[in-house]
Amino acid sequence: MNVPDTASQFNDPAVRDLAWLLFSPGLLNALHAGAPLARPVAEDERERTLQWLAALDRKPVALHAHVHKPSLKRLGLYAEALLEYFLQHVPGARLIAANVPLRSSGTTLGEVDFLLQSARRERLHWELAVKFYLHIGEGRAALSDYVGPDLQDRFDLKHDRLLNHQLGLSARDEFASLGFEGPWRAELFVKGRLFYRRESMPALPSELAEDHLRGWWMTVSEWRESKGDGAFAVVPRLSWLSERSLFKQDAEALKLDAGTLAKLTSPVMVANYNRTGDVWSEHSRGFVVPDEWPERALHYARLTTT
């Protein structure tokens, strides 16, 4: 069973997103990630976890109460809430703490995402990151060539902070004083999707997993020239995780059209749909960006940091 099939067997969008978070390929290559990678579902736990998700899909009310809160307006917070619910309720694992702030002399040093005990009784520290980066440039890619759509985030910078700051928080003396008995095995939990310009597929940097989820991106002008009779709709930010189908009424409300593009000042995630009757089934996913965005993105990718 491939990843899209794993999530698509569930009807409830939040359950689908949780299945995507658990079963989608990670963005990082285990051999070159720089740290151990989290395994939320071991192979011998797969069927039991799918059965648990199926039961949750039939009665998702408790999950909705946990993740559909006014305070969870950011995609990262929504993903954290999904994973927290899983660790609180799935058989085997035990959540010890989530979002533990670490302070020293009144200064906040950082926050530990998750402390848990696995089914194998391992004491784990997970740092979760769910990222959607667009590749800019040509030739062999580097992590710095993957930039956030708002040009305020870059894969190399995020990776460096995870390795050299976040993962080390649970090993600090200040953290031991909080009463969470270690030692903790710190692991990266990095999911998401990387987007490539149409007709472009660079040689990957060693840090990236070969099987990572992919999408496309194009400028407004390129989209207008290539869209043909395709059906495209905007993907709201909190729906960026799993693929999903839409009923015609919902799809029409989100439909990408000339009016949307005329007001476009920053990249927007869209999905390309196949239409069968009143149901729109997602075929592919990408970003449409303003015509001047690639030049600004390339400049951001080439910026050095200190």
PDB file of C-alpha atoms in Angstrom:
ATOM      1  CA  MET A   1       0.000   0.000   0.000  1.00  0.00           C
ATOM      2  CA  ASN A   2       1.546   3.330  -1.033  1.00  0.00           C
ATOM      3  CA  VAL A   3       1.335   6.529   0.975  1.00  0.00           C
ATOM      4  CA  PRO A   4      -1.554   8.244  -0.849  1.00  0.00           C
ATOM      5  CA  ASP A   5      -3.574   5.011  -0.571  1.00  0.00           C
ATOM      6  CA  THR A   6      -2.839   4.776   3.150  1.00  0.00           C
ATOM      7  CA  ALA A   7      -4.358   8.185   3.863  1.00  0.00           C
ATOM      8  CA  SER A   8      -7.091   8.067   1.215  1.00  0.00           C
ATOM      9  CA  GLN A   9      -8.784   5.040   2.764  1.00  0.00           C
ATOM     10  CA  PHE A  10     -10.045   7.333   5.526  1.00  0.00           C
ATOM     11  CA  ASN A  11     -12.985   9.703   5.081  1.00  0.00           C
ATOM     12  CA  ASP A  12     -12.490  12.253   7.839  1.00  0.00           C
ATOM     13  CA  PRO A  13     -10.010  15.010   6.857  1.00  0.00           C
ATOM     14  CA  ALA A  14      -8.341  15.132  10.292  1.00  0.00           C
ATOM     15  CA  VAL A  15      -7.894  11.344  10.337  1.00  0.00           C
ATOM     16  CA  ARG A  16      -6.483  11.511   6.812  1.00  0.00           C
ATOM     17  CA  ASP A  17      -4.031  14.197   7.938  1.00  0.00           C
ATOM     18  CA  LEU A  18      -2.969  12.083  10.910  1.00  0.00           C
ATOM     19  CA  ALA A  19      -2.470   9.044   8.663  1.00  0.00           C
ATOM     20  CA  TRP A  20      -0.412  11.225   6.310  1.00  0.00           C
ATOM     21  CA  LEU A  21       1.727  12.432   9.203  1.00  0.00           C
ATOM     22  CA  LEU A  22       2.390   8.878  10.360  1.00  0.00           C
ATOM     23  CA  PHE A  23       2.869   7.077   7.036  1.00  0.00           C
ATOM     24  CA  SER A  24       4.099   9.606   4.456  1.00  0.00           C
ATOM     25  CA  PRO A  25       7.799   9.445   3.503  1.00  0.00           C
ATOM     26  CA  GLY A  26      10.057  11.754   5.472  1.00  0.00           C
ATOM     27  CA  LEU A  27      12.013  14.496   3.758  1.00  0.00           C
ATOM     28  CA  LEU A  28      15.398  13.390   5.095  1.00  0.00           C
ATOM     29  CA  ASN A  29      17.676  10.499   4.154  1.00  0.00           C
ATOM     30  CA  ALA A  30      18.331   8.355   7.225  1.00  0.00           C
ATOM     31  CA  LEU A  31      21.985   7.874   6.218  1.00  0.00           C
ATOM     32  CA  HIS A  32      22.737  11.594   5.889  1.00  0.00           C
ATOM     33  CA  ALA A  33      20.184  13.370   8.086  1.00  0.00           C
ATOM     34  CA  GLY A  34      22.766  14.181  10.756  1.00  0.00           C
ATOM     35  CA  ALA A  35      20.663  12.605  13.527  1.00  0.00           C
ATOM     36  CA  PRO A  36      18.396   9.587  14.045  1.00  0.00           C
ATOM     37  CA  LEU A  37      14.972   9.776  12.389  1.00  0.00           C
ATOM     38  CA  ALA A  38      11.733   9.117  14.243  1.00  0.00           C
ATOM     39  CA  ARG A  39       9.726   6.017  13.371  1.00  0.00           C
ATOM     40  CA  PRO A  40       6.194   6.778  14.564  1.00  0.00           C
ATOM     41  CA  VAL A  41       4.907   3.384  13.418  1.00  0.00           C
ATOM     42  CA  ALA A  42       7.179   0.330  13.457  1.00  0.00           C
ATOM     43  CA  GLU A  43       6.510  -2.316  10.817  1.00  0.00           C
ATOM     44  CA  ASP A  44       5.072  -4.772  13.348  1.00  0.00           C
ATOM     45  CA  GLU A  45       2.710  -2.031  14.636  1.00  0.00           C
ATOM     46  CA  ARG A  46       1.414  -1.010  11.206  1.00  0.00           C
ATOM     47  CA  GLU A  47      -1.744  -3.117  11.021  1.00  0.00           C
ATOM     48  CA  ARG A  48      -2.756  -2.330  14.594  1.00  0.00           C
ATOM     49  CA  THR A  49      -2.267   1.380  13.932  1.00  0.00           C
ATOM     50  CA  LEU A  50      -4.350   1.223  10.740  1.00  0.00           C
ATOM     51  CA  GLN A  51      -7.122  -0.533  12.671  1.00  0.00           C
ATOM     52  CA  TRP A  52      -6.955   2.181  15.336  1.00  0.00           C
ATOM     53  CA  LEU A  53      -7.206   4.867  12.633  1.00  0.00           C
ATOM     54  CA  ALA A  54     -10.170   3.095  11.040  1.00  0.00           C
ATOM     55  CA  ALA A  55     -11.998   3.103  14.377  1.00  0.00           C
ATOM     56  CA  LEU A  56     -11.120   6.771  14.826  1.00  0.00           C
ATOM     57  CA  ASP A  57     -12.421   7.495  11.319  1.00  0.00           C
ATOM     58  CA  ARG A  58     -15.805   6.097  12.327  1.00  0.00           C
ATOM     59  CA  LYS A  59     -15.919   8.258  15.488  1.00  0.00           C
ATOM     60  CA  PRO A  60     -13.586  11.274  15.097  1.00  0.00           C
ATOM     61  CA  VAL A  61     -15.342  13.585  17.574  1.00  0.00           C
ATOM     62  CA  ALA A  62     -12.608  13.409  20.230  1.00  0.00           C
ATOM     63  CA  LEU A  63      -9.906  14.044  17.629  1.00  0.00           C
ATOM     64  CA  HIS A  64     -11.826  17.061  16.322  1.00  0.00           C
ATOM     65  CA  ALA A  65     -12.129  18.487  19.823  1.00  0.00           C
ATOM     66  CA  HIS A  66      -8.349  18.210  20.205  1.00  0.00           C
ATOM     67  CA  VAL A  67      -7.220  19.645  16.868  1.00  0.00           C
ATOM     68  CA  HIS A  68     -10.013  22.008  15.788  1.00  0.00           C
ATOM     69  CA  LYS A  69      -9.382  24.850  18.190  1.00  0.00           C
ATOM     70  CA  PRO A  70      -9.308  28.600  17.480  1.00  0.00           C
ATOM     71  CA  SER A  71      -5.738  28.736  18.815  1.00  0.00           C
ATOM     72  CA  LEU A  72      -4.482  26.233  16.216  1.00  0.00           C
ATOM     73  CA  LYS A  73      -4.380  28.567  13.235  1.00  0.00           C
ATOM     74  CA  ARG A  74      -0.852  27.677  12.119  1.00  0.00           C
ATOM     75  CA  LEU A  75      -0.126  24.488  10.197  1.00  0.00           C
ATOM     76  CA  GLY A  76       2.747  23.535  12.516  1.00  0.00           C
ATOM     77  CA  LEU A  77       0.531  23.780  15.595  1.00  0.00           C
ATOM     78  CA  TYR A  78      -2.157  21.707  13.886  1.00  0.00           C
ATOM     79  CA  ALA A  79       0.400  18.998  13.030  1.00  0.00           C
ATOM     80  CA  GLU A  80       1.680  19.009  16.614  1.00  0.00           C
ATOM     81  CA  ALA A  81      -1.871  18.574  17.894  1.00  0.00           C
ATOM     82  CA  LEU A  82      -2.421  15.600  15.576  1.00  0.00           C
ATOM     83  CA  LEU A  83       0.759  13.894  16.744  1.00  0.00           C
ATOM     84  CA  GLU A  84       0.004  14.663  20.380  1.00  0.00           C
ATOM     85  CA  TYR A  85      -3.407  13.012  20.066  1.00  0.00           C
ATOM     86  CA  PHE A  86      -1.809   9.948  18.502  1.00  0.00           C
ATOM     87  CA  LEU A  87       0.729   9.607  21.309  1.00  0.00           C
ATOM     88  CA  GLN A  88      -1.961  10.068  23.936  1.00  0.00           C
ATOM     89  CA  HIS A  89      -4.257   7.382  22.573  1.00  0.00           C
ATOM     90  CA  VAL A  90      -2.438   4.838  20.426  1.00  0.00           C
ATOM     91  CA  PRO A  91      -1.734   1.501  22.109  1.00  0.00           C
ATOM     92  CA  GLY A  92       1.911   0.977  22.987  1.00  0.00           C
ATOM     93  CA  ALA A  93       3.457   4.449  23.077  1.00  0.00           C
ATOM     94  CA  ARG A  94       3.165   6.732  26.086  1.00  0.00           C
ATOM     95  CA  LEU A  95       3.365  10.494  25.865  1.00  0.00           C
ATOM     96  CA  ILE A  96       5.349  11.890  28.776  1.00  0.00           C
ATOM     97  CA  ALA A  97       5.249  15.598  27.907  1.00  0.00           C
ATOM     98  CA  ALA A  98       4.742  17.946  24.979  1.00  0.00           C
ATOM     99  CA  ASN A  99       5.960  21.468  24.302  1.00  0.00           C
ATOM    100  CA  VAL A 100       8.261  21.657  27.312  1.00  0.00           C
ATOM    101  CA  PRO A 101       9.877  25.118  27.579  1.00  0.00           C
ATOM    102  CA  LEU A 102      13.490  25.305  28.707  1.00  0.00           C
ATOM    103  CA  ARG A 103      14.570  28.480  30.474  1.00  0.00           C
ATOM    104  CA  SER A 104      17.779  29.708  32.061  1.00  0.00           C
ATOM    105  CA  SER A 105      18.142  32.902  34.091  1.00  0.00           C
ATOM    106  CA  GLY A 106      14.802  34.124  32.816  1.00  0.00           C
ATOM    107  CA  THR A 107      15.696  33.517  29.165  1.00  0.00           C
ATOM    108  CA  THR A 108      13.826  30.924  27.100  1.00  0.00           C
ATOM    109  CA  LEU A 109      16.389  28.669  25.426  1.00  0.00           C
ATOM    110  CA  GLY A 110      13.862  26.717  23.404  1.00  0.00           C
ATOM    111  CA  GLU A 111      11.027  24.223  23.632  1.00  0.00           C
ATOM    112  CA  VAL A 112      11.163  20.426  23.451  1.00  0.00           C
ATOM    113  CA  ASP A 113       8.367  19.196  21.172  1.00  0.00           C
ATOM    114  CA  PHE A 114       7.683  15.670  22.467  1.00  0.00           C
ATOM    115  CA  LEU A 115       8.984  13.354  25.163  1.00  0.00           C
ATOM    116  CA  LEU A 116       7.660   9.805  24.947  1.00  0.00           C
ATOM    117  CA  GLN A 117       8.255   6.204  25.800  1.00  0.00           C
ATOM    118  CA  SER A 118       7.922   3.925  22.797  1.00  0.00           C
ATOM    119  CA  ALA A 119       6.313   0.499  22.726  1.00  0.00           C
ATOM    120  CA  ARG A 120       9.873  -0.842  23.072  1.00  0.00           C
ATOM    121  CA  ARG A 121      10.321   1.288  26.201  1.00  0.00           C
ATOM    122  CA  GLU A 122      12.790   3.648  24.522  1.00  0.00           C
ATOM    123  CA  ARG A 123      12.814   7.148  25.991  1.00  0.00           C
ATOM    124  CA  LEU A 124      12.592   9.448  22.981  1.00  0.00           C
ATOM    125  CA  HIS A 125      12.758  13.165  22.314  1.00  0.00           C
ATOM    126  CA  TRP A 126      11.067  14.047  19.013  1.00  0.00           C
ATOM    127  CA  GLU A 127      11.414  17.352  17.204  1.00  0.00           C
ATOM    128  CA  LEU A 128       8.614  17.723  14.667  1.00  0.00           C
ATOM    129  CA  ALA A 129       8.874  19.867  11.533  1.00  0.00           C
ATOM    130  CA  VAL A 130       6.365  19.843   8.671  1.00  0.00           C
ATOM    131  CA  LYS A 131       7.799  21.785   5.751  1.00  0.00           C
ATOM    132  CA  PHE A 132       6.831  22.769   2.219  1.00  0.00           C
ATOM    133  CA  TYR A 133       9.739  24.164   0.225  1.00  0.00           C
ATOM    134  CA  LEU A 134      10.092  25.218  -3.400  1.00  0.00           C
ATOM    135  CA  HIS A 135      13.307  24.361  -5.225  1.00  0.00           C
ATOM    136  CA  ILE A 136      14.956  27.317  -6.944  1.00  0.00           C
ATOM    137  CA  GLY A 137      18.004  27.213  -9.199  1.00  0.00           C
ATOM    138  CA  GLU A 138      19.478  24.761 -11.662  1.00  0.00           C
ATOM    139  CA  GLY A 139      21.887  21.847 -11.614  1.00  0.00           C
ATOM    140  CA  ARG A 140      22.678  19.831  -8.526  1.00  0.00           C
ATOM    141  CA  ALA A 141      20.590  21.042  -5.619  1.00  0.00           C
ATOM    142  CA  ALA A 142      21.759  22.038  -2.150  1.00  0.00           C
ATOM    143  CA  LEU A 143      19.489  22.346   0.875  1.00  0.00           C
ATOM    144  CA  SER A 144      19.803  26.127   0.568  1.00  0.00           C
ATOM    145  CA  ASP A 145      18.029  25.893  -2.822  1.00  0.00           C
ATOM    146  CA  TYR A 146      14.793  24.881  -1.070  1.00  0.00           C
ATOM    147  CA  VAL A 147      12.979  27.992   0.113  1.00  0.00           C
ATOM    148  CA  GLY A 148       9.692  28.635   1.851  1.00  0.00           C
ATOM    149  CA  PRO A 149       6.999  30.264  -0.292  1.00  0.00           C
ATOM    150  CA  ASP A 150       7.085  33.403   1.865  1.00  0.00           C
ATOM    151  CA  LEU A 151      10.918  33.578   1.607  1.00  0.00           C
ATOM    152  CA  GLN A 152      11.265  33.627   5.386  1.00  0.00           C
ATOM    153  CA  ASP A 153      12.392  30.026   5.715  1.00  0.00           C
ATOM    154  CA  ARG A 154      15.030  27.849   4.030  1.00  0.00           C
ATOM    155  CA  PHE A 155      15.706  24.140   4.361  1.00  0.00           C
ATOM    156  CA  ASP A 156      19.398  24.438   5.213  1.00  0.00           C
ATOM    157  CA  LEU A 157      18.675  26.943   7.989  1.00  0.00           C
ATOM    158  CA  LYS A 158      15.873  24.838   9.436  1.00  0.00           C
ATOM    159  CA  HIS A 159      17.971  21.676   9.272  1.00  0.00           C
ATOM    160  CA  ASP A 160      20.880  23.384  10.993  1.00  0.00           C
ATOM    161  CA  ARG A 161      18.688  24.694  13.809  1.00  0.00           C
ATOM    162  CA  LEU A 162      17.110  21.288  14.369  1.00  0.00           C
ATOM    163  CA  LEU A 163      20.504  19.579  14.576  1.00  0.00           C
ATOM    164  CA  ASN A 164      22.490  22.174  16.484  1.00  0.00           C
ATOM    165  CA  HIS A 165      19.880  23.620  18.800  1.00  0.00           C
ATOM    166  CA  GLN A 166      16.550  21.825  19.115  1.00  0.00           C
ATOM    167  CA  LEU A 167      17.795  18.231  19.428  1.00  0.00           C
ATOM    168  CA  GLY A 168      20.324  19.207  22.068  1.00  0.00           C
ATOM    169  CA  LEU A 169      17.804  20.760  24.447  1.00  0.00           C
ATOM    170  CA  SER A 170      16.952  17.490  26.217  1.00  0.00           C
ATOM    171  CA  ALA A 171      20.641  16.815  26.944  1.00  0.00           C
ATOM    172  CA  ARG A 172      21.278  20.142  28.685  1.00  0.00           C
ATOM    173  CA  ASP A 173      21.835  20.346  32.422  1.00  0.00           C
ATOM    174  CA  GLU A 174      19.007  22.860  32.698  1.00  0.00           C
ATOM    175  CA  PHE A 175      16.593  20.332  31.200  1.00  0.00           C
ATOM    176  CA  ALA A 176      17.584  17.601  33.646  1.00  0.00           C
ATOM    177  CA  SER A 177      16.589  19.919  36.470  1.00  0.00           C
ATOM    178  CA  LEU A 178      12.967  19.968  35.207  1.00  0.00           C
ATOM    179  CA  GLY A 179      12.482  16.412  36.476  1.00  0.00           C
ATOM    180  CA  PHE A 180      12.227  14.526  33.189  1.00  0.00           C
ATOM    181  CA  GLU A 181      14.559  11.629  33.826  1.00  0.00           C
ATOM    182  CA  GLY A 182      16.804  10.814  30.864  1.00  0.00           C
ATOM    183  CA  PRO A 183      18.841  10.088  28.960  1.00  0.00           C
ATOM    184  CA  TRP A 184      16.679  10.838  25.920  1.00  0.00           C
ATOM    185  CA  ARG A 185      17.325   9.628  22.390  1.00  0.00           C
ATOM    186  CA  ALA A 186      16.781  12.764  20.288  1.00  0.00           C
ATOM    187  CA  GLU A 187      15.209  12.114  16.867  1.00  0.00           C
ATOM    188  CA  LEU A 188      14.113  14.217  13.910  1.00  0.00           C
ATOM    189  CA  PHE A 189      10.503  13.949  12.705  1.00  0.00           C
ATOM    190  CA  VAL A 190      10.523  15.875   9.414  1.00  0.00           C
ATOM    191  CA  LYS A 191       7.627  15.522   6.977  1.00  0.00           C
ATOM    192  CA  GLY A 192       6.339  17.631   4.107  1.00  0.00           C
ATOM    193  CA  ARG A 193       6.553  18.062   0.357  1.00  0.00           C
ATOM    194  CA  LEU A 194       9.136  19.627  -1.962  1.00  0.00           C
ATOM    195  CA  PHE A 195       8.087  21.458  -5.114  1.00  0.00           C
ATOM    196  CA  TYR A 196      10.023  21.625  -8.374  1.00  0.00           C
ATOM    197  CA  ARG A 197       9.647  23.854 -11.406  1.00  0.00           C
ATOM    198  CA  ARG A 198       7.881  22.081 -14.229  1.00  0.00           C
ATOM    199  CA  GLU A 199      10.378  20.184 -16.409  1.00  0.00           C
ATOM    200  CA  SER A 200      13.066  20.549 -13.700  1.00  0.00           C
ATOM    201  CA  MET A 201      14.383  17.685 -11.592  1.00  0.00           C
ATOM    202  CA  PRO A 202      17.836  18.396 -10.129  1.00  0.00           C
ATOM    203  CA  ALA A 203      20.248  15.886  -8.650  1.00  0.00           C
ATOM    204  CA  LEU A 204      19.325  15.760  -4.977  1.00  0.00           C
ATOM    205  CA  PRO A 205      21.527  16.751  -2.054  1.00  0.00           C
ATOM    206  CA  SER A 206      22.580  13.777   0.064  1.00  0.00           C
ATOM    207  CA  GLU A 207      20.434  14.915   2.997  1.00  0.00           C
ATOM    208  CA  LEU A 208      17.180  14.349   1.116  1.00  0.00           C
ATOM    209  CA  ALA A 209      15.250  11.087   0.911  1.00  0.00           C
ATOM    210  CA  GLU A 210      14.838   9.848  -2.650  1.00  0.00           C
ATOM    211  CA  ASP A 211      11.171   8.990  -2.049  1.00  0.00           C
ATOM    212  CA  HIS A 212      10.104  12.351  -0.601  1.00  0.00           C
ATOM    213  CA  LEU A 213       6.734  13.693  -1.671  1.00  0.00           C
ATOM    214  CA  ARG A 214       6.964  16.073  -4.637  1.00  0.00           C
ATOM    215  CA  GLY A 215       4.914  18.740  -6.324  1.00  0.00           C
ATOM    216  CA  TRP A 216       5.384  21.400  -9.006  1.00  0.00           C
ATOM    217  CA  TRP A 217       5.527  25.159  -9.148  1.00  0.00           C
ATOM    218  CA  MET A 218       5.108  27.705 -11.930  1.00  0.00           C
ATOM    219  CA  THR A 219       4.658  31.430 -12.392  1.00  0.00           C
ATOM    220  CA  VAL A 220       1.287  33.024 -13.065  1.00  0.00           C
ATOM    221  CA  SER A 221       2.238  33.500 -16.725  1.00  0.00           C
ATOM    222  CA  GLU A 222       3.349  29.875 -17.055  1.00  0.00           C
ATOM    223  CA  TRP A 223       0.153  28.642 -15.428  1.00  0.00           C
ATOM    224  CA  ARG A 224      -2.038  30.685 -17.764  1.00  0.00           C
ATOM    225  CA  GLU A 225      -0.220  29.230 -20.775  1.00  0.00           C
ATOM    226  CA  SER A 226      -0.309  25.619 -19.620  1.00  0.00           C
ATOM    227  CA  LYS A 227      -3.539  25.163 -17.664  1.00  0.00           C
ATOM    228  CA  GLY A 228      -5.693  24.228 -20.677  1.00  0.00           C
ATOM    229  CA  ASP A 229      -9.026  22.866 -19.475  1.00  0.00           C
ATOM    230  CA  GLY A 230      -7.590  21.734 -16.150  1.00  0.00           C
ATOM    231  CA  ALA A 231      -9.525  22.283 -12.931  1.00  0.00           C
ATOM    232  CA  PHE A 232      -7.490  24.025 -10.243  1.00  0.00           C
ATOM    233  CA  ALA A 233      -8.468  25.067  -6.736  1.00  0.00           C
ATOM    234  CA  VAL A 234      -6.644  26.841  -3.930  1.00  0.00           C
ATOM    235  CA  VAL A 235      -5.570  24.599  -1.034  1.00  0.00           C
ATOM    236  CA  PRO A 236      -6.162  26.354   2.331  1.00  0.00           C
ATOM    237  CA  ARG A 237      -3.088  26.279   4.573  1.00  0.00           C
ATOM    238  CA  LEU A 238      -4.569  23.921   7.154  1.00  0.00           C
ATOM    239  CA  SER A 239      -5.307  21.477   4.312  1.00  0.00           C
ATOM    240  CA  TRP A 240      -1.710  21.261   3.087  1.00  0.00           C
ATOM    241  CA  LEU A 241      -1.034  17.806   4.584  1.00  0.00           C
ATOM    242  CA  SER A 242      -3.011  14.997   2.948  1.00  0.00           C
ATOM    243  CA  GLU A 243      -4.518  14.851  -0.512  1.00  0.00           C
ATOM    244  CA  ARG A 244      -8.278  15.057  -0.594  1.00  0.00           C
ATOM    245  CA  SER A 245     -11.307  15.113  -2.852  1.00  0.00           C
ATOM    246  CA  LEU A 246     -13.818  17.953  -2.939  1.00  0.00           C
ATOM    247  CA  PHE A 247     -17.494  18.153  -3.756  1.00  0.00           C
ATOM    248  CA  LYS A 248     -18.260  20.523  -6.611  1.00  0.00           C
ATOM    249  CA  GLN A 249     -19.757  23.231  -4.371  1.00  0.00           C
ATOM    250  CA  ASP A 250     -16.643  23.399  -2.168  1.00  0.00           C
ATOM    251  CA  ALA A 251     -14.315  23.204  -5.163  1.00  0.00           C
ATOM    252  CA  GLU A 252     -16.077  26.068  -6.944  1.00  0.00           C
ATOM    253  CA  ALA A 253     -15.645  28.277  -3.868  1.00  0.00           C
ATOM    254  CA  LEU A 254     -11.873  27.651  -3.955  1.00  0.00           C
ATOM    255  CA  LYS A 255     -11.471  27.591  -7.732  1.00  0.00           C
ATOM    256  CA  LEU A 256      -8.362  29.293  -9.076  1.00  0.00           C
ATOM    257  CA  ASP A 257      -9.416  31.926 -11.611  1.00  0.00           C
ATOM    258  CA  ALA A 258      -8.346  35.205 -13.172  1.00  0.00           C
ATOM    259  CA  GLY A 259      -9.727  37.173 -10.236  1.00  0.00           C
ATOM    260  CA  THR A 260      -7.602  35.238  -7.759  1.00  0.00           C
ATOM    261  CA  LEU A 261      -4.477  35.644  -9.892  1.00  0.00           C
ATOM    262  CA  ALA A 262      -5.029  39.374 -10.397  1.00  0.00           C
ATOM    263  CA  LYS A 263      -4.658  39.857  -6.645  1.00  0.00           C
ATOM    264  CA  LEU A 264      -1.801  37.386  -6.199  1.00  0.00           C
ATOM    265  CA  THR A 265       1.095  38.956  -4.266  1.00  0.00           C
ATOM    266  CA  SER A 266       2.653  35.789  -2.837  1.00  0.00           C
ATOM    267  CA  PRO A 267       2.740  32.086  -3.799  1.00  0.00           C
ATOM    268  CA  VAL A 268      -0.463  30.105  -3.355  1.00  0.00           C
ATOM    269  CA  MET A 269      -0.744  26.335  -3.080  1.00  0.00           C
ATOM    270  CA  VAL A 270      -3.182  24.828  -5.549  1.00  0.00           C
ATOM    271  CA  ALA A 271      -4.302  21.367  -6.541  1.00  0.00           C
ATOM    272  CA  ASN A 272      -5.126  20.106 -10.016  1.00  0.00           C
ATOM    273  CA  TYR A 273      -8.303  18.015 -10.021  1.00  0.00           C
ATOM    274  CA  ASN A 274      -9.996  15.417 -12.171  1.00  0.00           C
ATOM    275  CA  ARG A 275     -13.748  16.002 -12.256  1.00  0.00           C
ATOM    276  CA  THR A 276     -16.204  13.104 -12.142  1.00  0.00           C
ATOM    277  CA  GLY A 277     -19.752  14.301 -11.705  1.00  0.00           C
ATOM    278  CA  ASP A 278     -19.922  16.383  -8.548  1.00  0.00           C
ATOM    279  CA  VAL A 279     -16.645  15.030  -7.156  1.00  0.00           C
ATOM    280  CA  TRP A 280     -13.233  16.604  -7.792  1.00  0.00           C
ATOM    281  CA  SER A 281     -10.375  14.130  -7.187  1.00  0.00           C
ATOM    282  CA  GLU A 282      -6.902  15.538  -6.612  1.00  0.00           C
ATOM    283  CA  HIS A 283      -4.461  14.694  -9.399  1.00  0.00           C
ATOM    284  CA  SER A 284      -1.412  16.774  -8.438  1.00  0.00           C
ATOM    285  CA  ARG A 285      -0.401  19.618  -6.151  1.00  0.00           C
ATOM    286  CA  GLY A 286       1.751  22.677  -6.675  1.00  0.00           C
ATOM    287  CA  PHE A 287       2.318  26.396  -6.188  1.00  0.00           C
ATOM    288  CA  VAL A 288       1.489  29.267  -8.492  1.00  0.00           C
ATOM    289  CA  VAL A 289       3.828  32.181  -7.798  1.00  0.00           C
ATOM    290  CA  PRO A 290       3.926  35.826  -8.946  1.00  0.00           C
ATOM    291  CA  ASP A 291       6.034  36.366 -12.063  1.00  0.00           C
ATOM    292  CA  GLU A 292       8.699  38.279 -10.124  1.00  0.00           C
ATOM    293  CA  TRP A 293       8.944  35.695  -7.318  1.00  0.00           C
ATOM    294  CA  PRO A 294      11.660  33.433  -8.866  1.00  0.00           C
ATOM    295  CA  GLU A 295      14.180  36.286  -8.967  1.00  0.00           C
ATOM    296  CA  ARG A 296      13.541  37.173  -5.329  1.00  0.00           C
ATOM    297  CA  ALA A 297      13.653  33.495  -4.348  1.00  0.00           C
ATOM    298  CA  LEU A 298      16.986  32.961  -6.054  1.00  0.00           C
ATOM    299  CA  HIS A 299      18.428  35.955  -4.221  1.00  0.00           C
ATOM    300  CA  TYR A 300      17.150  34.576  -0.903  1.00  0.00           C
ATOM    301  CA  ALA A 301      18.628  31.140  -1.649  1.00  0.00           C
ATOM    302  CA  ARG A 302      22.044  32.696  -2.258  1.00  0.00           C
ATOM    303  CA  LEU A 303      22.093  34.804   0.903  1.00  0.00           C
ATOM    304  CA  THR A 304      24.841  33.850   3.328  1.00  0.00           C
ATOM    305  CA  THR A 305      24.154  33.701   7.047  1.00  0.00           C
ATOM    306  CA  THR A 306      26.312  34.308  10.086  1.00  0.00           C
TER     307      THR A 306
END
